[in-house]
Amino acid sequence: MAKLKSLIKIEGTLDGMTFYKGKDGYLVRTKGGVSKNRIQNDPAFVRTRENLSEFGHVAKSGKTLRHAITPLLADVKDGRVTSRLAKVLSVVKNADATSTRGNRNVGVGMVTDVGKNALKAFDFNQNAALDTILKTEYQLDTTTGEVTITGLNPLQHINAPGGATHVNFQVGVLNLDFQTQEKELVLSIPINVPLNSTVIDVNPVPSSIPTGTGQTYFFLKLAFFQEINGSQYVLNNGAFNVLQILEIL
């Protein structure tokens, strides 16, 4: 794969080369390679088939997690979250030390400390990582899901984007079993805070802790708004909103 440097932007196939537009601009690659039938049946490609099987599983697992937190993720915008999450879940999959090669899976990996630590602190918006936006300490109570921020000075402690006048704090707790696909998500009521110098305590807490056969994930979300004539509007379609996995049990 190579980048196309030209005033003429081409998409399609020409003289055995495929031109297409990707996230990094216009790209070009040559056609050809090993046939699909050979990859599926030739003993020489057994390792390739194993890798493809695990790659497909990782991609499906990423989709499962993203869909499980749709209410939180819907207004958190990052065009690379799918690929970034797949990279991390591949590490989780590799933590499966019991399944055979080609059958290692995220569900088994998530039971291990290595798997949990790989996914913990994952930011669903790399352009608004929690540690770069929230500049003060917080505490998580895993028995209730409550996040407590004491003595918050929004003007000093929040690195807010230009145009923002308010921020919502919300927590979510998810129980997800990657192997059975069973999931339950419980959210707190968002706490809306004006971005001024008034010092307050913030403590969003979900109504309950979900139960199930999977792992329990604790999320913290910050969503920015702009107030115009008494109404608040999502700022820039959520491009600056924060969502991080704080802990996994």
CSV table of C-alpha atoms in Angstrom, one decimal:
chain,number,residue,atom,x,y,z
A,1,MET,CA,0.0,0.0,0.0
A,2,ALA,CA,1.3,3.5,-0.9
A,3,LYS,CA,0.0,7.0,-0.8
A,4,LEU,CA,-1.0,8.7,-4.0
A,5,LYS,CA,0.7,12.1,-4.6
A,6,SER,CA,-1.0,13.7,-7.5
A,7,LEU,CA,-3.3,16.6,-8.3
A,8,ILE,CA,-5.7,14.0,-9.9
A,9,LYS,CA,-7.5,12.0,-7.2
A,10,ILE,CA,-8.5,8.5,-8.6
A,11,GLU,CA,-10.8,5.9,-7.2
A,12,GLY,CA,-11.2,2.5,-8.8
A,13,THR,CA,-9.0,0.0,-10.7
A,14,LEU,CA,-6.5,0.8,-13.4
A,15,ASP,CA,-3.8,-1.4,-15.0
A,16,GLY,CA,-3.8,-3.9,-12.1
A,17,MET,CA,-3.7,-1.2,-9.4
A,18,THR,CA,-6.6,-0.3,-7.1
A,19,PHE,CA,-7.0,3.4,-6.1
A,20,TYR,CA,-9.1,4.2,-3.1
A,21,LYS,CA,-9.6,6.9,-0.4
A,22,GLY,CA,-8.7,6.0,3.2
A,23,LYS,CA,-8.5,7.8,6.5
A,24,ASP,CA,-4.9,8.8,5.6
A,25,GLY,CA,-5.7,10.2,2.1
A,26,TYR,CA,-5.7,8.6,-1.3
A,27,LEU,CA,-4.0,5.2,-1.4
A,28,VAL,CA,-3.0,2.7,-4.1
A,29,ARG,CA,-2.3,-1.0,-4.0
A,30,THR,CA,-1.6,-3.7,-6.6
A,31,LYS,CA,-4.1,-6.5,-7.3
A,32,GLY,CA,-3.1,-10.1,-7.0
A,33,GLY,CA,-2.0,-12.4,-4.2
A,34,VAL,CA,-3.0,-15.9,-3.1
A,35,SER,CA,-6.4,-17.1,-4.1
A,36,LYS,CA,-9.1,-17.4,-1.4
A,37,ASN,CA,-9.6,-21.1,-2.2
A,38,ARG,CA,-5.9,-21.8,-1.5
A,39,ILE,CA,-5.9,-19.9,1.8
A,40,GLN,CA,-9.0,-21.9,2.9
A,41,ASN,CA,-7.7,-25.3,1.9
A,42,ASP,CA,-3.9,-25.5,1.4
A,43,PRO,CA,-2.1,-27.0,4.5
A,44,ALA,CA,0.7,-24.5,3.9
A,45,PHE,CA,-1.7,-21.8,5.0
A,46,VAL,CA,-2.9,-23.3,8.3
A,47,ARG,CA,-1.2,-20.5,10.3
A,48,THR,CA,-2.9,-17.9,8.1
A,49,ARG,CA,-6.3,-19.5,8.6
A,50,GLU,CA,-5.7,-19.5,12.4
A,51,ASN,CA,-4.7,-15.9,12.3
A,52,LEU,CA,-7.7,-14.9,10.2
A,53,SER,CA,-10.1,-16.8,12.5
A,54,GLU,CA,-8.7,-15.0,15.6
A,55,PHE,CA,-8.7,-11.6,13.8
A,56,GLY,CA,-12.4,-12.1,12.9
A,57,HIS,CA,-13.2,-13.0,16.5
A,58,VAL,CA,-11.4,-9.9,17.8
A,59,ALA,CA,-13.3,-7.7,15.4
A,60,LYS,CA,-16.6,-9.2,16.4
A,61,SER,CA,-15.8,-8.8,20.1
A,62,GLY,CA,-15.0,-5.1,19.6
A,63,LYS,CA,-18.4,-4.7,17.9
A,64,THR,CA,-20.1,-6.5,20.9
A,65,LEU,CA,-18.5,-4.1,23.4
A,66,ARG,CA,-19.3,-1.0,21.4
A,67,HIS,CA,-22.9,-2.0,20.9
A,68,ALA,CA,-23.2,-2.9,24.7
A,69,ILE,CA,-22.4,0.8,25.5
A,70,THR,CA,-24.3,2.5,22.7
A,71,PRO,CA,-26.1,5.0,25.1
A,72,LEU,CA,-22.7,6.1,26.3
A,73,LEU,CA,-20.8,6.0,23.0
A,74,ALA,CA,-23.4,7.5,20.7
A,75,ASP,CA,-22.1,11.1,21.1
A,76,VAL,CA,-18.4,10.2,21.6
A,77,LYS,CA,-16.8,10.7,18.2
A,78,ASP,CA,-13.5,9.0,17.2
A,79,GLY,CA,-13.1,7.7,13.7
A,80,ARG,CA,-10.4,5.3,14.8
A,81,VAL,CA,-12.0,3.7,17.8
A,82,THR,CA,-12.8,0.5,16.0
A,83,SER,CA,-9.2,-0.2,15.0
A,84,ARG,CA,-7.8,1.0,18.3
A,85,LEU,CA,-10.2,-1.2,20.3
A,86,ALA,CA,-9.4,-4.2,18.1
A,87,LYS,CA,-5.7,-3.7,18.8
A,88,VAL,CA,-6.3,-3.8,22.5
A,89,LEU,CA,-8.7,-6.7,22.3
A,90,SER,CA,-6.0,-8.7,20.4
A,91,VAL,CA,-3.8,-8.3,23.5
A,92,VAL,CA,-6.7,-9.6,25.6
A,93,LYS,CA,-7.2,-12.5,23.2
A,94,ASN,CA,-3.5,-13.4,23.5
A,95,ALA,CA,-4.0,-13.7,27.3
A,96,ASP,CA,-6.1,-16.8,26.6
A,97,ALA,CA,-3.6,-19.5,27.7
A,98,THR,CA,-6.0,-22.5,27.4
A,99,SER,CA,-7.5,-22.4,24.0
A,100,THR,CA,-5.7,-23.8,20.9
A,101,ARG,CA,-4.1,-21.5,18.3
A,102,GLY,CA,-6.8,-20.2,16.0
A,103,ASN,CA,-9.4,-20.5,18.8
A,104,ARG,CA,-8.1,-18.1,21.4
A,105,ASN,CA,-10.8,-15.7,22.4
A,106,VAL,CA,-11.4,-12.5,24.2
A,107,GLY,CA,-13.9,-14.0,26.7
A,108,VAL,CA,-11.2,-16.3,28.2
A,109,GLY,CA,-8.6,-13.5,28.1
A,110,MET,CA,-10.8,-11.2,30.0
A,111,VAL,CA,-10.9,-13.5,33.0
A,112,THR,CA,-7.1,-12.9,33.4
A,113,ASP,CA,-5.4,-9.9,35.1
A,114,VAL,CA,-3.4,-9.4,31.9
A,115,GLY,CA,-6.6,-9.1,29.8
A,116,LYS,CA,-8.3,-6.8,32.3
A,117,ASN,CA,-5.3,-4.5,32.6
A,118,ALA,CA,-4.9,-4.3,28.8
A,119,LEU,CA,-8.5,-2.9,28.4
A,120,LYS,CA,-8.6,-0.8,31.6
A,121,ALA,CA,-8.2,2.9,31.1
A,122,PHE,CA,-9.1,2.6,27.4
A,123,ASP,CA,-10.3,6.0,26.1
A,124,PHE,CA,-13.0,5.7,23.4
A,125,ASN,CA,-12.0,9.2,22.1
A,126,GLN,CA,-8.3,9.4,21.7
A,127,ASN,CA,-8.7,13.2,21.0
A,128,ALA,CA,-10.2,13.7,24.5
A,129,ALA,CA,-8.5,11.3,26.9
A,130,LEU,CA,-9.8,11.5,30.4
A,131,ASP,CA,-6.4,12.3,31.9
A,132,THR,CA,-6.0,15.3,29.5
A,133,ILE,CA,-9.4,16.8,30.2
A,134,LEU,CA,-10.1,16.2,33.9
A,135,LYS,CA,-7.2,17.8,35.9
A,136,THR,CA,-8.2,16.7,39.4
A,137,GLU,CA,-8.5,13.5,41.5
A,138,TYR,CA,-11.5,11.3,41.5
A,139,GLN,CA,-12.5,8.2,43.5
A,140,LEU,CA,-14.4,5.1,42.2
A,141,ASP,CA,-16.5,3.0,44.6
A,142,THR,CA,-16.8,-0.4,42.8
A,143,THR,CA,-19.5,-1.5,45.3
A,144,THR,CA,-21.9,1.2,44.2
A,145,GLY,CA,-20.4,2.5,40.9
A,146,GLU,CA,-20.3,6.0,42.3
A,147,VAL,CA,-17.5,8.4,41.2
A,148,THR,CA,-16.7,11.2,43.6
A,149,ILE,CA,-14.9,14.4,42.6
A,150,THR,CA,-14.5,16.6,45.7
A,151,GLY,CA,-13.9,20.3,45.4
A,152,LEU,CA,-14.2,20.6,41.7
A,153,ASN,CA,-13.4,24.0,40.2
A,154,PRO,CA,-14.6,23.6,36.7
A,155,LEU,CA,-12.7,26.5,35.3
A,156,GLN,CA,-9.4,25.2,36.7
A,157,HIS,CA,-9.9,21.5,36.7
A,158,ILE,CA,-11.5,20.9,33.4
A,159,ASN,CA,-9.7,21.4,30.1
A,160,ALA,CA,-12.8,22.3,28.2
A,161,PRO,CA,-12.9,22.9,24.5
A,162,GLY,CA,-13.6,26.4,23.1
A,163,GLY,CA,-17.3,27.3,23.0
A,164,ALA,CA,-18.3,24.9,25.8
A,165,THR,CA,-20.4,26.5,28.6
A,166,HIS,CA,-21.5,23.3,30.5
A,167,VAL,CA,-20.3,19.7,31.0
A,168,ASN,CA,-22.3,16.6,32.0
A,169,PHE,CA,-20.7,14.0,34.3
A,170,GLN,CA,-22.2,10.5,33.9
A,171,VAL,CA,-21.1,7.0,35.0
A,172,GLY,CA,-22.1,3.7,33.6
A,173,VAL,CA,-21.6,0.2,34.8
A,174,LEU,CA,-21.7,-2.7,32.4
A,175,ASN,CA,-21.7,-6.5,32.9
A,176,LEU,CA,-20.7,-8.2,29.7
A,177,ASP,CA,-20.0,-11.8,28.9
A,178,PHE,CA,-18.1,-12.0,25.6
A,179,GLN,CA,-18.8,-15.7,25.3
A,180,THR,CA,-22.5,-15.7,25.8
A,181,GLN,CA,-23.1,-12.1,24.5
A,182,GLU,CA,-25.2,-11.4,27.6
A,183,LYS,CA,-25.0,-7.8,28.7
A,184,GLU,CA,-26.6,-5.3,31.1
A,185,LEU,CA,-25.8,-1.6,31.3
A,186,VAL,CA,-26.9,0.7,34.1
A,187,LEU,CA,-26.3,4.5,33.9
A,188,SER,CA,-26.4,7.3,36.3
A,189,ILE,CA,-28.5,10.5,35.8
A,190,PRO,CA,-26.1,13.0,34.2
A,191,ILE,CA,-25.0,15.8,36.4
A,192,ASN,CA,-24.9,19.1,34.5
A,193,VAL,CA,-22.2,21.6,35.7
A,194,PRO,CA,-21.6,25.1,34.4
A,195,LEU,CA,-18.0,25.8,33.4
A,196,ASN,CA,-17.3,28.6,35.9
A,197,SER,CA,-15.2,29.0,39.0
A,198,THR,CA,-17.9,27.8,41.5
A,199,VAL,CA,-16.4,25.0,43.5
A,200,ILE,CA,-18.7,22.0,43.9
A,201,ASP,CA,-18.6,18.3,44.7
A,202,VAL,CA,-19.7,15.9,41.9
A,203,ASN,CA,-20.8,12.4,42.6
A,204,PRO,CA,-22.8,10.6,39.8
A,205,VAL,CA,-24.0,7.2,40.9
A,206,PRO,CA,-25.9,4.5,39.0
A,207,SER,CA,-29.2,3.2,40.3
A,208,SER,CA,-27.8,-0.3,40.7
A,209,ILE,CA,-24.9,-2.6,39.8
A,210,PRO,CA,-25.7,-5.0,37.0
A,211,THR,CA,-25.1,-8.7,37.6
A,212,GLY,CA,-24.3,-11.5,35.2
A,213,THR,CA,-21.7,-14.1,34.2
A,214,GLY,CA,-19.3,-11.7,32.6
A,215,GLN,CA,-16.9,-9.0,33.8
A,216,THR,CA,-18.1,-5.7,35.3
A,217,TYR,CA,-16.9,-2.5,33.6
A,218,PHE,CA,-17.0,1.0,35.1
A,219,PHE,CA,-17.2,4.0,32.8
A,220,LEU,CA,-16.9,7.7,33.3
A,221,LYS,CA,-18.2,10.1,30.7
A,222,LEU,CA,-17.8,13.9,30.3
A,223,ALA,CA,-20.0,15.5,27.6
A,224,PHE,CA,-19.7,19.2,26.7
A,225,PHE,CA,-22.5,21.5,25.8
A,226,GLN,CA,-22.9,25.1,24.6
A,227,GLU,CA,-25.8,27.1,26.0
A,228,ILE,CA,-27.6,29.4,23.6
A,229,ASN,CA,-30.7,31.4,24.7
A,230,GLY,CA,-31.3,29.2,27.6
A,231,SER,CA,-31.0,25.8,25.8
A,232,GLN,CA,-28.0,23.5,25.8
A,233,TYR,CA,-26.7,21.9,22.6
A,234,VAL,CA,-24.1,19.1,22.1
A,235,LEU,CA,-20.8,20.7,21.3
A,236,ASN,CA,-19.4,19.9,17.8
A,237,ASN,CA,-21.4,16.6,17.6
A,238,GLY,CA,-19.5,15.1,20.5
A,239,ALA,CA,-16.0,15.5,19.0
A,240,PHE,CA,-14.6,16.6,22.5
A,241,ASN,CA,-16.6,14.2,24.7
A,242,VAL,CA,-14.7,11.8,27.0
A,243,LEU,CA,-15.4,8.2,27.8
A,244,GLN,CA,-13.0,5.9,29.6
A,245,ILE,CA,-13.1,2.5,31.3
A,246,LEU,CA,-12.0,3.2,34.8
A,247,GLU,CA,-12.0,-0.3,36.2
A,248,ILE,CA,-12.8,-3.9,35.3
A,249,LEU,CA,-13.7,-6.6,37.8
